[in-house]
Structures are given as structure tokens and as C-alpha cells.
Amino acid sequence: MNFSSELVDLLKNKKELTSDNKAADAIPGMNSGNLSKIRKGLDGRHLNEEQALYIAAECGLNPQWVLVQLAEEKARSEEAKAVWSNLAKKISKSVVAVALTISLVFCGFQSDNSESAVFA
């Protein structure tokens, strides 16, 4: 399954849409014919940046990661795909690090004078 199709599935789950036709209606600039091509991988059809960013916002996804994943999907050479894939991994690691830092700052941690910390 391609990344564009995975994004559509995420949107369908998030908005509890029961069909691709309803998903196509929810995505800016999308129609059921184009969505069908995305699903089948035909004509090199992918979501465009606006559509991918819309889905990212609706689903609470990191927009930078989404655009990099989309660029990887659209890349024509294996070398370009590898570069985009590497960048997506770096972004994912950064997001995890930031989330962990925020969690520690806002939730803190408590120590019960034992050797292990307990997160609040």
C-alpha cells in the first residue's frame, strides 16, 4: 500500500468515514476517480501537498514528516527515495525526543529514594 492510500485510511478512521466516496468528499480537491487511482497505484497518482497537509492536520500528524513521506513516495529514483526515507527517519526520531522532553517537563518524575525513577 502506498503512503497516500495510508493517509486516506487514517482520515477515514479518524472521521469514521465508511467509504472512499465519503473520504474523497472530505479531502480538498479530491474526487472519487482520483482516489480510486491512488488506491490502485495508477497513473502515478498521489495526494498533493495540500491534501496531505489537510489529512495531517485532521489526524494530528507531524506535517513535516507527512510531506517528507509524500516526497519519498513521489521520488522516481531509488537514490532519491533513500534520501527522503533517511530524512523521514530523522524527523521521526526528533519528534519522539521532543515528546519525551515535553512529557518529562510537564509530568516530571518522582523518586522514592530507591534506585529507580517513577514517572508521574
Short mmCIF file of N, CA, C and O in Angstrom, two decimals:
data_model
loop_
_atom_site.label_atom_id
_atom_site.label_comp_id
_atom_site.label_asym_id
_atom_site.label_seq_id
_atom_site.Cartn_x
_atom_site.Cartn_y
_atom_site.Cartn_z
N MET A 1 0.85 -1.18 0.00
CA MET A 1 0.00 0.00 0.00
C MET A 1 0.89 1.24 0.00
O MET A 1 1.90 1.29 0.67
N ASN A 2 0.48 2.24 -0.77
CA ASN A 2 1.28 3.45 -0.83
C ASN A 2 0.92 4.42 0.29
O ASN A 2 -0.11 4.29 0.96
N PHE A 3 1.79 5.38 0.52
CA PHE A 3 1.63 6.32 1.63
C PHE A 3 0.35 7.15 1.47
O PHE A 3 -0.37 7.38 2.45
N SER A 4 0.06 7.60 0.26
CA SER A 4 -1.15 8.38 0.04
C SER A 4 -2.39 7.59 0.46
O SER A 4 -3.29 8.12 1.12
N SER A 5 -2.42 6.34 0.10
CA SER A 5 -3.55 5.48 0.47
C SER A 5 -3.62 5.29 1.98
O SER A 5 -4.72 5.29 2.57
N GLU A 6 -2.47 5.15 2.62
CA GLU A 6 -2.44 5.01 4.08
C GLU A 6 -2.99 6.26 4.76
O GLU A 6 -3.70 6.16 5.76
N LEU A 7 -2.64 7.44 4.22
CA LEU A 7 -3.17 8.68 4.79
C LEU A 7 -4.69 8.73 4.67
O LEU A 7 -5.37 9.15 5.60
N VAL A 8 -5.20 8.33 3.52
CA VAL A 8 -6.66 8.31 3.33
C VAL A 8 -7.30 7.38 4.36
O VAL A 8 -8.33 7.72 4.96
N ASP A 9 -6.70 6.22 4.59
CA ASP A 9 -7.23 5.30 5.59
C ASP A 9 -7.22 5.91 6.99
O ASP A 9 -8.17 5.73 7.76
N LEU A 10 -6.16 6.63 7.32
CA LEU A 10 -6.11 7.31 8.62
C LEU A 10 -7.24 8.31 8.76
O LEU A 10 -7.89 8.40 9.81
N LEU A 11 -7.48 9.08 7.70
CA LEU A 11 -8.56 10.06 7.72
C LEU A 11 -9.92 9.37 7.87
O LEU A 11 -10.77 9.81 8.64
N LYS A 12 -10.10 8.28 7.13
CA LYS A 12 -11.37 7.55 7.22
C LYS A 12 -11.61 7.05 8.64
O LYS A 12 -12.73 7.17 9.16
N ASN A 13 -10.58 6.53 9.27
CA ASN A 13 -10.71 6.05 10.65
C ASN A 13 -10.98 7.20 11.60
O ASN A 13 -11.84 7.10 12.48
N LYS A 14 -10.24 8.29 11.45
CA LYS A 14 -10.38 9.44 12.36
C LYS A 14 -11.77 10.05 12.28
O LYS A 14 -12.38 10.40 13.28
N LYS A 15 -12.28 10.20 11.05
CA LYS A 15 -13.58 10.84 10.85
C LYS A 15 -14.73 9.83 10.76
O LYS A 15 -15.86 10.22 10.50
N GLU A 16 -14.40 8.56 10.96
CA GLU A 16 -15.39 7.48 10.90
C GLU A 16 -16.16 7.49 9.58
O GLU A 16 -17.39 7.37 9.54
N LEU A 17 -15.41 7.64 8.49
CA LEU A 17 -16.00 7.62 7.15
C LEU A 17 -16.09 6.17 6.69
O LEU A 17 -15.14 5.41 6.84
N THR A 18 -17.21 5.81 6.12
CA THR A 18 -17.46 4.41 5.80
C THR A 18 -17.15 4.02 4.36
O THR A 18 -17.23 2.85 4.02
N SER A 19 -16.77 4.99 3.54
CA SER A 19 -16.48 4.65 2.14
C SER A 19 -15.42 5.60 1.58
O SER A 19 -15.19 6.69 2.11
N ASP A 20 -14.79 5.16 0.50
CA ASP A 20 -13.84 6.02 -0.19
C ASP A 20 -14.53 7.24 -0.80
O ASP A 20 -13.94 8.31 -0.89
N ASN A 21 -15.78 7.08 -1.23
CA ASN A 21 -16.51 8.22 -1.77
C ASN A 21 -16.67 9.32 -0.72
O ASN A 21 -16.50 10.50 -1.02
N LYS A 22 -16.98 8.94 0.52
CA LYS A 22 -17.10 9.92 1.59
C LYS A 22 -15.74 10.53 1.92
O LYS A 22 -15.65 11.72 2.21
N ALA A 23 -14.69 9.73 1.85
CA ALA A 23 -13.35 10.26 2.07
C ALA A 23 -12.98 11.26 0.98
O ALA A 23 -12.43 12.32 1.26
N ALA A 24 -13.29 10.93 -0.27
CA ALA A 24 -13.00 11.83 -1.38
C ALA A 24 -13.71 13.17 -1.19
O ALA A 24 -13.15 14.24 -1.47
N ASP A 25 -14.96 13.12 -0.72
CA ASP A 25 -15.70 14.35 -0.46
C ASP A 25 -15.07 15.19 0.65
O ASP A 25 -15.17 16.41 0.64
N ALA A 26 -14.42 14.53 1.61
CA ALA A 26 -13.84 15.23 2.75
C ALA A 26 -12.48 15.85 2.44
O ALA A 26 -12.06 16.80 3.10
N ILE A 27 -11.79 15.34 1.44
CA ILE A 27 -10.44 15.81 1.11
C ILE A 27 -10.51 16.93 0.08
O ILE A 27 -11.11 16.75 -0.98
N PRO A 28 -9.90 18.09 0.37
CA PRO A 28 -9.95 19.21 -0.58
C PRO A 28 -9.40 18.83 -1.95
O PRO A 28 -8.33 18.22 -2.06
N GLY A 29 -10.14 19.17 -2.99
CA GLY A 29 -9.68 18.95 -4.36
C GLY A 29 -9.64 17.50 -4.80
O GLY A 29 -9.03 17.18 -5.82
N MET A 30 -10.28 16.62 -4.07
CA MET A 30 -10.26 15.18 -4.40
C MET A 30 -11.61 14.78 -4.97
O MET A 30 -12.64 15.35 -4.62
N ASN A 31 -11.59 13.81 -5.87
CA ASN A 31 -12.83 13.20 -6.33
C ASN A 31 -12.66 11.68 -6.28
O ASN A 31 -11.54 11.18 -6.12
N SER A 32 -13.74 10.97 -6.41
CA SER A 32 -13.69 9.52 -6.24
C SER A 32 -12.84 8.84 -7.31
O SER A 32 -12.20 7.83 -7.05
N GLY A 33 -12.82 9.40 -8.53
CA GLY A 33 -11.99 8.83 -9.59
C GLY A 33 -10.51 8.91 -9.27
O GLY A 33 -9.77 7.93 -9.45
N ASN A 34 -10.07 10.07 -8.80
CA ASN A 34 -8.66 10.22 -8.43
C ASN A 34 -8.31 9.36 -7.23
O ASN A 34 -7.22 8.78 -7.17
N LEU A 35 -9.22 9.27 -6.28
CA LEU A 35 -8.95 8.43 -5.11
C LEU A 35 -8.84 6.97 -5.52
O LEU A 35 -7.98 6.25 -5.02
N SER A 36 -9.64 6.55 -6.46
CA SER A 36 -9.56 5.18 -6.97
C SER A 36 -8.19 4.93 -7.61
O SER A 36 -7.59 3.87 -7.42
N LYS A 37 -7.68 5.91 -8.35
CA LYS A 37 -6.36 5.79 -8.97
C LYS A 37 -5.26 5.71 -7.91
O LYS A 37 -4.29 4.96 -8.06
N ILE A 38 -5.41 6.49 -6.85
CA ILE A 38 -4.43 6.44 -5.75
C ILE A 38 -4.44 5.05 -5.14
O ILE A 38 -3.41 4.45 -4.89
N ARG A 39 -5.64 4.52 -4.89
CA ARG A 39 -5.77 3.20 -4.27
C ARG A 39 -5.14 2.11 -5.13
O ARG A 39 -4.51 1.19 -4.62
N LYS A 40 -5.30 2.23 -6.45
CA LYS A 40 -4.78 1.21 -7.37
C LYS A 40 -3.35 1.48 -7.80
O LYS A 40 -2.74 0.65 -8.47
N GLY A 41 -2.81 2.64 -7.43
CA GLY A 41 -1.45 3.00 -7.82
C GLY A 41 -1.35 3.32 -9.31
O GLY A 41 -0.29 3.12 -9.92
N LEU A 42 -2.42 3.82 -9.89
CA LEU A 42 -2.45 4.10 -11.33
C LEU A 42 -2.02 5.51 -11.67
O LEU A 42 -2.21 6.45 -10.89
N ASP A 43 -1.46 5.65 -12.86
CA ASP A 43 -1.11 6.96 -13.42
C ASP A 43 -0.18 7.77 -12.54
O ASP A 43 -0.17 9.00 -12.61
N GLY A 44 0.57 7.12 -11.67
CA GLY A 44 1.46 7.84 -10.77
C GLY A 44 0.71 8.83 -9.88
O GLY A 44 1.24 9.85 -9.48
N ARG A 45 -0.54 8.52 -9.60
CA ARG A 45 -1.40 9.44 -8.83
C ARG A 45 -1.09 9.34 -7.34
O ARG A 45 -0.98 8.26 -6.77
N HIS A 46 -0.94 10.49 -6.72
CA HIS A 46 -0.67 10.62 -5.29
C HIS A 46 -1.51 11.77 -4.76
O HIS A 46 -2.01 12.59 -5.51
N LEU A 47 -1.61 11.87 -3.46
CA LEU A 47 -2.17 13.08 -2.87
C LEU A 47 -1.24 14.24 -3.21
O LEU A 47 -0.03 14.05 -3.38
N ASN A 48 -1.78 15.43 -3.31
CA ASN A 48 -0.90 16.59 -3.45
C ASN A 48 -0.56 17.11 -2.06
O ASN A 48 -1.08 16.61 -1.05
N GLU A 49 0.31 18.11 -1.98
CA GLU A 49 0.76 18.61 -0.69
C GLU A 49 -0.38 19.17 0.14
O GLU A 49 -0.47 18.95 1.34
N GLU A 50 -1.29 19.90 -0.50
CA GLU A 50 -2.42 20.49 0.21
C GLU A 50 -3.29 19.39 0.84
O GLU A 50 -3.70 19.49 2.00
N GLN A 51 -3.54 18.35 0.08
CA GLN A 51 -4.36 17.24 0.58
C GLN A 51 -3.66 16.51 1.72
O GLN A 51 -4.28 16.18 2.74
N ALA A 52 -2.38 16.27 1.56
CA ALA A 52 -1.62 15.59 2.61
C ALA A 52 -1.56 16.42 3.88
O ALA A 52 -1.71 15.88 4.99
N LEU A 53 -1.39 17.73 3.75
CA LEU A 53 -1.35 18.60 4.92
C LEU A 53 -2.72 18.68 5.60
O LEU A 53 -2.81 18.76 6.82
N TYR A 54 -3.78 18.65 4.81
CA TYR A 54 -5.13 18.63 5.39
C TYR A 54 -5.31 17.39 6.25
O TYR A 54 -5.77 17.46 7.39
N ILE A 55 -4.93 16.24 5.71
CA ILE A 55 -5.07 14.98 6.45
C ILE A 55 -4.17 15.00 7.69
O ILE A 55 -4.59 14.57 8.77
N ALA A 56 -2.97 15.53 7.55
CA ALA A 56 -2.06 15.63 8.71
C ALA A 56 -2.72 16.44 9.83
O ALA A 56 -2.70 16.04 10.99
N ALA A 57 -3.30 17.58 9.48
CA ALA A 57 -3.95 18.43 10.48
C ALA A 57 -5.15 17.72 11.11
O ALA A 57 -5.32 17.76 12.33
N GLU A 58 -5.95 17.07 10.30
CA GLU A 58 -7.14 16.39 10.81
C GLU A 58 -6.79 15.21 11.72
O GLU A 58 -7.53 14.91 12.65
N CYS A 59 -5.67 14.57 11.43
CA CYS A 59 -5.30 13.35 12.17
C CYS A 59 -4.22 13.60 13.23
O CYS A 59 -3.78 12.66 13.90
N GLY A 60 -3.78 14.85 13.37
CA GLY A 60 -2.77 15.16 14.37
C GLY A 60 -1.39 14.61 14.04
O GLY A 60 -0.63 14.25 14.94
N LEU A 61 -1.06 14.56 12.76
CA LEU A 61 0.24 14.05 12.33
C LEU A 61 1.22 15.20 12.15
O LEU A 61 0.82 16.32 11.84
N ASN A 62 2.50 14.90 12.30
CA ASN A 62 3.54 15.89 12.08
C ASN A 62 3.57 16.25 10.59
O ASN A 62 3.83 15.39 9.75
N PRO A 63 3.29 17.51 10.23
CA PRO A 63 3.22 17.87 8.81
C PRO A 63 4.55 17.73 8.07
O PRO A 63 4.55 17.38 6.88
N GLN A 64 5.66 17.99 8.75
CA GLN A 64 6.96 17.82 8.09
C GLN A 64 7.17 16.36 7.71
O GLN A 64 7.61 16.05 6.60
N TRP A 65 6.87 15.46 8.64
CA TRP A 65 7.03 14.03 8.38
C TRP A 65 6.13 13.61 7.23
O TRP A 65 6.55 12.85 6.34
N VAL A 66 4.89 14.09 7.21
CA VAL A 66 3.95 13.73 6.15
C VAL A 66 4.47 14.18 4.79
O VAL A 66 4.46 13.41 3.83
N LEU A 67 4.96 15.41 4.71
CA LEU A 67 5.46 15.90 3.41
C LEU A 67 6.70 15.15 2.96
O LEU A 67 6.87 14.89 1.76
N VAL A 68 7.56 14.78 3.89
CA VAL A 68 8.75 14.01 3.52
C VAL A 68 8.35 12.62 3.04
O VAL A 68 8.88 12.12 2.05
N GLN A 69 7.40 12.00 3.74
CA GLN A 69 6.93 10.68 3.31
C GLN A 69 6.29 10.76 1.92
O GLN A 69 6.47 9.87 1.09
N LEU A 70 5.54 11.82 1.67
CA LEU A 70 4.91 12.01 0.37
C LEU A 70 5.97 12.21 -0.72
O LEU A 70 5.87 11.64 -1.81
N ALA A 71 7.00 12.99 -0.41
CA ALA A 71 8.09 13.19 -1.37
C ALA A 71 8.80 11.87 -1.67
O ALA A 71 9.16 11.60 -2.82
N GLU A 72 8.98 11.04 -0.64
CA GLU A 72 9.60 9.73 -0.86
C GLU A 72 8.73 8.89 -1.80
O GLU A 72 9.24 8.23 -2.70
N GLU A 73 7.42 8.93 -1.58
CA GLU A 73 6.51 8.17 -2.44
C GLU A 73 6.58 8.64 -3.89
O GLU A 73 6.51 7.83 -4.82
N LYS A 74 6.73 9.94 -4.09
CA LYS A 74 6.74 10.50 -5.44
C LYS A 74 8.11 10.39 -6.13
O LYS A 74 8.20 10.55 -7.35
N ALA A 75 9.15 10.15 -5.36
CA ALA A 75 10.51 10.11 -5.93
C ALA A 75 10.61 9.03 -6.99
O ALA A 75 10.05 7.94 -6.86
N ARG A 76 11.35 9.32 -8.03
CA ARG A 76 11.45 8.38 -9.16
C ARG A 76 12.67 7.48 -9.07
O ARG A 76 12.63 6.34 -9.50
N SER A 77 13.76 7.99 -8.54
CA SER A 77 14.97 7.17 -8.47
C SER A 77 15.09 6.53 -7.09
O SER A 77 14.60 7.07 -6.09
N GLU A 78 15.76 5.42 -7.04
CA GLU A 78 15.99 4.74 -5.76
C GLU A 78 16.87 5.59 -4.84
O GLU A 78 16.69 5.59 -3.63
N GLU A 79 17.81 6.32 -5.43
CA GLU A 79 18.68 7.19 -4.64
C GLU A 79 17.86 8.28 -3.96
O GLU A 79 18.02 8.55 -2.76
N ALA A 80 16.95 8.90 -4.70
CA ALA A 80 16.11 9.95 -4.12
C ALA A 80 15.20 9.37 -3.04
O ALA A 80 15.02 9.97 -1.98
N LYS A 81 14.64 8.20 -3.29
CA LYS A 81 13.79 7.55 -2.29
C LYS A 81 14.56 7.29 -1.01
O LYS A 81 14.04 7.48 0.10
N ALA A 82 15.81 6.87 -1.13
CA ALA A 82 16.64 6.58 0.04
C ALA A 82 16.92 7.86 0.83
O ALA A 82 16.89 7.85 2.07
N VAL A 83 17.17 8.96 0.13
CA VAL A 83 17.43 10.23 0.81
C VAL A 83 16.18 10.68 1.57
O VAL A 83 16.27 11.07 2.74
N TRP A 84 15.02 10.63 0.92
CA TRP A 84 13.77 11.02 1.59
C TRP A 84 13.47 10.10 2.77
O TRP A 84 13.02 10.56 3.83
N SER A 85 13.71 8.81 2.61
CA SER A 85 13.46 7.85 3.69
C SER A 85 14.34 8.16 4.90
O SER A 85 13.88 8.13 6.04
N ASN A 86 15.60 8.46 4.64
CA ASN A 86 16.53 8.80 5.73
C ASN A 86 16.08 10.06 6.46
O ASN A 86 16.12 10.12 7.69
N LEU A 87 15.64 11.04 5.71
CA LEU A 87 15.16 12.28 6.32
C LEU A 87 13.90 12.03 7.16
O LEU A 87 13.76 12.56 8.26
N ALA A 88 13.00 11.19 6.67
CA ALA A 88 11.78 10.86 7.43
C ALA A 88 12.14 10.19 8.75
O ALA A 88 11.53 10.49 9.79
N LYS A 89 13.13 9.32 8.74
CA LYS A 89 13.56 8.66 9.98
C LYS A 89 14.12 9.68 10.97
O LYS A 89 13.85 9.59 12.18
N LYS A 90 14.90 10.63 10.47
CA LYS A 90 15.46 11.66 11.35
C LYS A 90 14.36 12.51 11.96
O LYS A 90 14.41 12.85 13.15
N ILE A 91 13.36 12.86 11.16
CA ILE A 91 12.24 13.65 11.68
C ILE A 91 11.49 12.87 12.74
O ILE A 91 11.14 13.40 13.80
N SER A 92 11.26 11.59 12.50
CA SER A 92 10.54 10.75 13.47
C SER A 92 11.29 10.69 14.79
O SER A 92 10.69 10.80 15.86
N LYS A 93 12.60 10.52 14.73
CA LYS A 93 13.40 10.48 15.95
C LYS A 93 13.33 11.81 16.69
O LYS A 93 13.25 11.84 17.92
N SER A 94 13.35 12.92 15.97
CA SER A 94 13.27 14.23 16.59
C SER A 94 11.92 14.43 17.28
O SER A 94 11.86 14.97 18.39
N VAL A 95 10.85 13.97 16.64
CA VAL A 95 9.53 14.11 17.22
C VAL A 95 9.43 13.31 18.52
O VAL A 95 8.89 13.78 19.52
N VAL A 96 9.97 12.11 18.52
CA VAL A 96 9.95 11.27 19.73
C VAL A 96 10.75 11.95 20.84
O VAL A 96 10.31 11.99 22.00
N ALA A 97 11.90 12.49 20.51
CA ALA A 97 12.74 13.15 21.51
C ALA A 97 12.02 14.36 22.11
O ALA A 97 12.05 14.58 23.32
N VAL A 98 11.37 15.14 21.27
CA VAL A 98 10.64 16.32 21.75
C VAL A 98 9.48 15.89 22.64
O VAL A 98 9.25 16.46 23.71
N ALA A 99 8.74 14.86 22.23
CA ALA A 99 7.61 14.38 23.03
C ALA A 99 8.07 13.88 24.39
O ALA A 99 7.44 14.15 25.41
N LEU A 100 9.18 13.17 24.42
CA LEU A 100 9.72 12.69 25.69
C LEU A 100 10.14 13.85 26.58
O LEU A 100 9.86 13.87 27.78
N THR A 101 10.80 14.84 26.00
CA THR A 101 11.23 16.01 26.76
C THR A 101 10.03 16.76 27.34
O THR A 101 10.02 17.12 28.51
N ILE A 102 9.02 16.97 26.52
CA ILE A 102 7.82 17.67 26.99
C ILE A 102 7.16 16.88 28.11
O ILE A 102 6.72 17.43 29.11
N SER A 103 7.09 15.56 27.93
CA SER A 103 6.50 14.70 28.95
C SER A 103 7.23 14.84 30.28
O SER A 103 6.62 14.95 31.34
N LEU A 104 8.54 14.84 30.22
CA LEU A 104 9.33 14.97 31.45
C LEU A 104 9.17 16.34 32.09
O LEU A 104 9.09 16.47 33.30
N VAL A 105 9.11 17.38 31.26
CA VAL A 105 8.99 18.73 31.78
C VAL A 105 7.63 18.94 32.44
O VAL A 105 7.54 19.47 33.55
N PHE A 106 6.57 18.51 31.79
CA PHE A 106 5.23 18.76 32.32
C PHE A 106 4.78 17.73 33.34
O PHE A 106 4.03 18.05 34.25
N CYS A 107 5.21 16.50 33.19
CA CYS A 107 4.80 15.45 34.13
C CYS A 107 5.82 15.26 35.23
O CYS A 107 5.49 14.79 36.31
N GLY A 108 7.05 15.58 34.93
CA GLY A 108 8.11 15.41 35.90
C GLY A 108 8.34 13.94 36.22
O GLY A 108 7.78 13.06 35.59
N PHE A 109 9.16 13.73 37.17
CA PHE A 109 9.34 12.37 37.68
C PHE A 109 9.56 12.45 39.17
O PHE A 109 9.98 13.47 39.70
N GLN A 110 9.22 11.37 39.84
CA GLN A 110 9.36 11.32 41.28
C GLN A 110 10.33 10.21 41.62
O GLN A 110 10.35 9.18 40.98
N SER A 111 11.07 10.43 42.65
CA SER A 111 11.96 9.39 43.13
C SER A 111 11.55 9.03 44.54
O SER A 111 11.30 9.90 45.37
N ASP A 112 11.45 7.75 44.81
CA ASP A 112 11.06 7.32 46.16
C ASP A 112 12.29 6.89 46.95
O ASP A 112 12.22 6.03 47.81
N ASN A 113 13.42 7.54 46.64
CA ASN A 113 14.71 7.24 47.27
C ASN A 113 15.19 5.83 46.99
O ASN A 113 16.07 5.34 47.64
N SER A 114 14.55 5.15 46.05
CA SER A 114 15.08 3.87 45.60
C SER A 114 15.92 4.11 44.37
O SER A 114 16.11 5.24 43.95
N GLU A 115 16.38 3.07 43.77
CA GLU A 115 17.28 3.22 42.64
C GLU A 115 16.55 3.50 41.33
O GLU A 115 17.18 3.83 40.35
N SER A 116 15.24 3.37 41.27
CA SER A 116 14.54 3.60 40.01
C SER A 116 13.62 4.80 40.14
O SER A 116 13.06 5.06 41.20
N ALA A 117 13.45 5.51 39.03
CA ALA A 117 12.55 6.65 38.99
C ALA A 117 11.16 6.17 38.56
O ALA A 117 11.04 5.24 37.79
N VAL A 118 10.16 6.84 39.09
CA VAL A 118 8.79 6.53 38.71
C VAL A 118 8.22 7.77 38.05
O VAL A 118 8.27 8.85 38.63
N PHE A 119 7.71 7.62 36.86
CA PHE A 119 7.13 8.77 36.16
C PHE A 119 5.72 9.02 36.67
O PHE A 119 4.96 8.12 36.84
N ALA A 120 5.42 10.29 36.90
CA ALA A 120 4.11 10.68 37.43
C ALA A 120 3.09 10.71 36.33
O ALA A 120 3.34 10.86 35.21
#
